[in-house]
């Protein structure tokens, strides 16, 4: 449940901050007439993300078991790729997010209503589609037959909306770079578990070999139906009997990705100016 709460909080807060920046800029520049197109674009983006999530969930139920596993594994790997790109992108741009959005909004204001709708839709829609895909993949990986994964996502999104409102009202100051670094690091750990589960799905679909080649089996020590087994599965997508390929992929993704993500950003030294002879 915690991993899904983290996804909802992280992705939801990104979208909330984007909305707050757009709305606050229009209010401060006395362009309240442009608020309606912005809210229209936001509403369309939310509806698209929700519809995409429903299509993934209900569409996959009509498939055969092998096709479901193949689809789940493929989309899990795609979701991990998108989330990895997103956390690195946000780490680089968090400090400049406000100025970047202001520039886009100025250009849209000059072009008219349609451009405003498109700007809001694109700014929020990308986050919404990424969130829907990664949430679906994470819930699919951590599914335990209970509504807890969905509850975790819902609580995360509600927390994000509340924090966004506080940010807009000026009651909350957020160090965006630090926040997205810490949550991004935790999200990389969650993504590693989703990736390993996606590989397991592809093994069950006979797309990848090694389904019976277990790296270890500690089901007796950590039973999957125990409270601590359930907790580890909910947080880290932990599996007590993973295949060798799962463990290999998990390590090959987690160690280099987390190392690169947490490494201090490079600073480019200024080029010395040579005196002309």
Short mmCIF file of C-alpha atoms in Angstrom, two decimals:
data_model
loop_
_atom_site.label_atom_id
_atom_site.label_comp_id
_atom_site.label_asym_id
_atom_site.label_seq_id
_atom_site.Cartn_x
_atom_site.Cartn_y
_atom_site.Cartn_z
CA UNK A 1 0.00 0.00 0.00
CA UNK A 2 2.87 2.39 0.81
CA UNK A 3 4.42 2.04 -2.64
CA UNK A 4 1.08 2.91 -4.27
CA UNK A 5 0.63 5.83 -1.86
CA UNK A 6 4.08 7.07 -2.88
CA UNK A 7 3.19 6.83 -6.57
CA UNK A 8 -0.06 8.74 -6.05
CA UNK A 9 1.69 11.38 -3.92
CA UNK A 10 4.66 11.88 -6.21
CA UNK A 11 2.80 11.91 -9.52
CA UNK A 12 -0.19 13.76 -8.10
CA UNK A 13 1.97 16.48 -6.59
CA UNK A 14 3.72 17.04 -9.91
CA UNK A 15 0.36 17.58 -11.59
CA UNK A 16 -0.91 19.71 -8.68
CA UNK A 17 2.13 21.98 -8.81
CA UNK A 18 1.74 22.41 -12.56
CA UNK A 19 -1.91 23.41 -12.08
CA UNK A 20 -1.04 25.79 -9.23
CA UNK A 21 1.70 27.49 -11.24
CA UNK A 22 -0.58 27.98 -14.25
CA UNK A 23 -3.51 29.31 -12.20
CA UNK A 24 -1.40 31.55 -9.97
CA UNK A 25 0.33 33.11 -12.97
CA UNK A 26 -2.98 33.96 -14.65
CA UNK A 27 -4.39 35.44 -11.44
CA UNK A 28 -1.28 37.54 -10.75
CA UNK A 29 -1.17 38.86 -14.31
CA UNK A 30 -4.89 39.73 -14.17
CA UNK A 31 -5.83 37.25 -16.90
CA UNK A 32 -8.67 35.53 -15.08
CA UNK A 33 -10.56 35.35 -18.38
CA UNK A 34 -8.11 32.61 -19.39
CA UNK A 35 -8.89 30.40 -16.39
CA UNK A 36 -11.84 28.62 -18.05
CA UNK A 37 -9.79 27.25 -20.99
CA UNK A 38 -7.08 26.14 -18.54
CA UNK A 39 -9.58 24.25 -16.38
CA UNK A 40 -11.10 22.74 -19.55
CA UNK A 41 -7.71 21.39 -20.63
CA UNK A 42 -7.07 20.03 -17.14
CA UNK A 43 -10.48 18.30 -17.02
CA UNK A 44 -9.92 16.68 -20.43
CA UNK A 45 -6.46 15.48 -19.33
CA UNK A 46 -7.86 13.93 -16.14
CA UNK A 47 -10.68 12.24 -18.06
CA UNK A 48 -8.18 10.85 -20.59
CA UNK A 49 -5.92 9.44 -17.84
CA UNK A 50 -8.90 7.86 -16.06
CA UNK A 51 -10.20 6.38 -19.30
CA UNK A 52 -6.76 5.02 -20.14
CA UNK A 53 -6.55 3.33 -16.74
CA UNK A 54 -10.01 1.79 -17.14
CA UNK A 55 -9.13 0.56 -20.63
CA UNK A 56 -6.01 -1.14 -19.28
CA UNK A 57 -7.88 -2.80 -16.43
CA UNK A 58 -11.09 -3.93 -18.13
CA UNK A 59 -9.56 -4.56 -21.55
CA UNK A 60 -7.00 -6.98 -20.14
CA UNK A 61 -9.72 -9.05 -18.45
CA UNK A 62 -10.99 -10.24 -21.83
CA UNK A 63 -7.65 -11.82 -22.74
CA UNK A 64 -6.41 -15.34 -22.17
CA UNK A 65 -4.11 -15.99 -19.20
CA UNK A 66 -1.01 -16.09 -21.41
CA UNK A 67 -2.02 -12.88 -23.21
CA UNK A 68 -2.75 -11.17 -19.87
CA UNK A 69 0.71 -12.07 -18.57
CA UNK A 70 2.37 -10.93 -21.79
CA UNK A 71 0.47 -7.62 -21.73
CA UNK A 72 1.11 -7.09 -18.02
CA UNK A 73 4.82 -7.81 -18.34
CA UNK A 74 5.26 -5.60 -21.41
CA UNK A 75 3.36 -2.67 -19.91
CA UNK A 76 5.25 -3.05 -16.62
CA UNK A 77 8.56 -2.70 -18.44
CA UNK A 78 7.22 0.27 -20.43
CA UNK A 79 5.96 1.91 -17.22
CA UNK A 80 9.36 1.48 -15.56
CA UNK A 81 11.04 3.09 -18.57
CA UNK A 82 8.68 6.08 -18.51
CA UNK A 83 8.96 6.56 -14.76
CA UNK A 84 12.76 6.33 -14.88
CA UNK A 85 12.86 9.00 -17.58
CA UNK A 86 10.41 11.12 -15.60
CA UNK A 87 12.32 11.08 -12.29
CA UNK A 88 15.58 12.04 -14.02
CA UNK A 89 13.83 14.77 -16.03
CA UNK A 90 12.16 16.22 -12.93
CA UNK A 91 15.44 16.13 -11.02
CA UNK A 92 17.01 18.30 -13.70
CA UNK A 93 14.11 20.72 -14.21
CA UNK A 94 12.51 21.08 -10.75
CA UNK A 95 14.32 24.38 -10.08
CA UNK A 96 13.21 25.85 -13.41
CA UNK A 97 9.70 24.36 -13.66
CA UNK A 98 7.93 27.64 -12.87
CA UNK A 99 9.77 29.74 -15.45
CA UNK A 100 9.34 27.05 -18.11
CA UNK A 101 5.56 26.89 -17.57
CA UNK A 102 5.30 30.69 -17.53
CA UNK A 103 7.00 30.83 -20.91
CA UNK A 104 4.62 28.27 -22.39
CA UNK A 105 1.62 30.10 -20.94
CA UNK A 106 2.73 33.46 -22.35
CA UNK A 107 2.98 31.91 -25.80
CA UNK A 108 -0.46 30.29 -25.42
CA UNK A 109 -2.06 33.55 -24.28
CA UNK A 110 -0.82 35.21 -27.45
CA UNK A 111 -2.29 32.45 -29.63
CA UNK A 112 -5.79 32.25 -28.11
CA UNK A 113 -8.25 29.97 -26.33
CA UNK A 114 -7.39 26.76 -28.17
CA UNK A 115 -3.72 27.14 -27.32
CA UNK A 116 -4.56 27.63 -23.64
CA UNK A 117 -6.63 24.42 -23.59
CA UNK A 118 -3.82 22.56 -25.34
CA UNK A 119 -1.16 23.93 -22.96
CA UNK A 120 -3.05 22.80 -19.86
CA UNK A 121 -3.94 19.48 -21.45
CA UNK A 122 -0.36 18.69 -22.43
CA UNK A 123 1.09 19.86 -19.11
CA UNK A 124 -1.26 17.70 -17.03
CA UNK A 125 -2.06 14.96 -19.54
CA UNK A 126 1.48 13.62 -19.73
CA UNK A 127 1.60 13.27 -15.97
CA UNK A 128 -1.85 11.65 -15.98
CA UNK A 129 -1.03 9.03 -18.59
CA UNK A 130 2.29 8.15 -16.94
CA UNK A 131 0.54 7.89 -13.58
CA UNK A 132 -2.26 5.68 -14.94
CA UNK A 133 0.21 3.30 -16.57
CA UNK A 134 2.58 3.04 -13.60
CA UNK A 135 -0.27 2.73 -11.10
CA UNK A 136 -1.82 -0.06 -13.17
CA UNK A 137 1.53 -1.87 -13.41
CA UNK A 138 2.24 -1.43 -9.69
CA UNK A 139 -1.23 -2.61 -8.64
CA UNK A 140 -0.93 -5.54 -11.02
CA UNK A 141 2.42 -6.46 -9.41
CA UNK A 142 1.28 -5.99 -5.81
CA UNK A 143 -2.27 -7.29 -6.20
CA UNK A 144 -3.33 -9.26 -3.13
CA UNK A 145 -7.06 -9.48 -3.80
CA UNK A 146 -7.84 -6.47 -1.59
CA UNK A 147 -8.59 -2.83 -2.43
CA UNK A 148 -5.54 -1.65 -0.46
CA UNK A 149 -3.39 -0.81 -3.52
CA UNK A 150 -6.16 1.37 -4.97
CA UNK A 151 -6.76 2.91 -1.54
CA UNK A 152 -3.07 3.76 -1.30
CA UNK A 153 -3.13 5.50 -4.69
CA UNK A 154 -6.30 7.43 -3.79
CA UNK A 155 -4.83 8.60 -0.47
CA UNK A 156 -1.63 9.66 -2.23
CA UNK A 157 -3.56 11.67 -4.82
CA UNK A 158 -5.72 13.32 -2.15
CA UNK A 159 -2.61 14.24 -0.16
CA UNK A 160 -1.05 15.68 -3.31
CA UNK A 161 -4.12 17.82 -4.06
CA UNK A 162 -4.16 19.12 -0.47
CA UNK A 163 -0.45 19.96 -0.56
CA UNK A 164 -0.94 21.65 -3.92
CA UNK A 165 -3.72 23.79 -2.47
CA UNK A 166 -1.51 24.78 0.47
CA UNK A 167 1.28 25.61 -1.98
CA UNK A 168 -1.10 27.82 -3.98
CA UNK A 169 -2.36 29.61 -0.86
CA UNK A 170 1.20 30.33 0.23
CA UNK A 171 0.83 28.28 3.41
CA UNK A 172 3.45 25.75 2.33
CA UNK A 173 6.97 26.22 1.03
CA UNK A 174 8.43 23.21 -0.74
CA UNK A 175 12.04 22.66 -1.69
CA UNK A 176 11.09 21.05 -4.98
CA UNK A 177 14.57 19.83 -5.86
CA UNK A 178 15.01 18.05 -2.52
CA UNK A 179 11.47 16.67 -2.50
CA UNK A 180 11.71 15.19 -5.98
CA UNK A 181 15.18 13.79 -5.28
CA UNK A 182 14.05 11.84 -2.20
CA UNK A 183 10.75 10.66 -3.63
CA UNK A 184 12.40 9.91 -6.95
CA UNK A 185 14.94 7.67 -5.22
CA UNK A 186 12.17 5.76 -3.46
CA UNK A 187 10.26 5.51 -6.72
CA UNK A 188 13.30 3.94 -8.40
CA UNK A 189 13.21 1.21 -5.72
CA UNK A 190 9.50 0.65 -6.38
CA UNK A 191 10.15 0.59 -10.13
CA UNK A 192 12.80 -2.11 -9.66
CA UNK A 193 10.17 -4.33 -8.05
CA UNK A 194 7.67 -3.61 -10.83
CA UNK A 195 10.35 -4.45 -13.41
CA UNK A 196 11.15 -7.77 -11.73
CA UNK A 197 7.45 -8.64 -11.60
CA UNK A 198 7.09 -7.70 -15.26
CA UNK A 199 9.89 -10.13 -16.11
CA UNK A 200 8.08 -12.82 -14.12
CA UNK A 201 4.89 -12.14 -16.11
CA UNK A 202 6.80 -12.58 -19.37
CA UNK A 203 8.25 -15.83 -18.04
CA UNK A 204 4.75 -17.09 -17.23
CA UNK A 205 3.67 -16.12 -20.74
CA UNK A 206 6.59 -18.20 -22.13
CA UNK A 207 8.15 -15.09 -23.66
CA UNK A 208 11.23 -15.44 -21.45
CA UNK A 209 12.89 -18.64 -20.17
CA UNK A 210 13.81 -19.67 -16.62
CA UNK A 211 10.44 -19.78 -14.85
CA UNK A 212 11.45 -22.83 -12.80
CA UNK A 213 15.03 -21.62 -12.17
CA UNK A 214 14.65 -20.12 -8.69
CA UNK A 215 17.38 -17.86 -7.30
CA UNK A 216 16.25 -18.74 -3.76
CA UNK A 217 13.11 -19.70 -1.88
CA UNK A 218 12.54 -18.27 1.60
CA UNK A 219 8.79 -18.80 1.65
CA UNK A 220 9.20 -20.73 4.90
CA UNK A 221 10.95 -17.80 6.56
CA UNK A 222 8.81 -15.05 5.01
CA UNK A 223 5.41 -16.57 4.12
CA UNK A 224 3.68 -14.50 1.43
CA UNK A 225 0.43 -14.47 3.45
CA UNK A 226 2.10 -13.24 6.68
CA UNK A 227 1.75 -9.61 7.75
CA UNK A 228 5.44 -8.91 7.16
CA UNK A 229 5.39 -10.76 3.83
CA UNK A 230 2.39 -8.69 2.77
CA UNK A 231 4.13 -5.52 3.98
CA UNK A 232 7.29 -6.27 2.00
CA UNK A 233 5.27 -7.08 -1.10
CA UNK A 234 3.23 -3.89 -0.75
CA UNK A 235 6.30 -1.67 -0.30
CA UNK A 236 8.96 -3.33 -2.43
CA UNK A 237 6.98 -5.85 -4.54
CA UNK A 238 9.06 -8.45 -2.69
CA UNK A 239 8.72 -12.07 -3.79
CA UNK A 240 10.11 -14.84 -1.51
CA UNK A 241 10.83 -17.20 -4.43
CA UNK A 242 12.05 -15.10 -7.38
CA UNK A 243 13.64 -16.57 -10.46
CA UNK A 244 17.31 -16.05 -11.22
CA UNK A 245 16.39 -13.79 -14.15
CA UNK A 246 14.19 -11.62 -11.90
CA UNK A 247 16.98 -11.08 -9.37
CA UNK A 248 19.49 -10.38 -12.13
CA UNK A 249 17.26 -7.79 -13.82
CA UNK A 250 16.39 -6.22 -10.44
CA UNK A 251 20.07 -5.75 -9.57
CA UNK A 252 21.08 -4.58 -13.05
CA UNK A 253 18.37 -1.90 -12.95
CA UNK A 254 18.43 -0.79 -9.32
CA UNK A 255 22.15 -0.38 -8.60
CA UNK A 256 23.23 1.73 -11.61
CA UNK A 257 19.96 3.69 -11.81
CA UNK A 258 19.95 4.63 -8.13
CA UNK A 259 23.66 5.44 -8.22
CA UNK A 260 23.24 7.77 -11.19
CA UNK A 261 20.11 9.36 -9.75
CA UNK A 262 21.61 10.12 -6.34
CA UNK A 263 24.97 11.26 -7.71
CA UNK A 264 25.55 15.02 -7.31
CA UNK A 265 24.83 16.95 -10.50
CA UNK A 266 27.79 17.83 -12.63
CA UNK A 267 28.90 21.42 -12.70
CA UNK A 268 30.54 22.75 -15.81
CA UNK A 269 33.65 24.78 -15.11
CA UNK A 270 33.75 28.16 -16.85
CA UNK A 271 35.99 28.29 -19.90
CA UNK A 272 39.00 30.52 -19.21
CA UNK A 273 39.26 33.59 -21.41
CA UNK A 274 42.56 33.87 -23.19
CA UNK A 275 44.13 37.21 -23.76
CA UNK A 276 44.54 38.05 -27.41
CA UNK A 277 48.09 38.56 -28.46
#
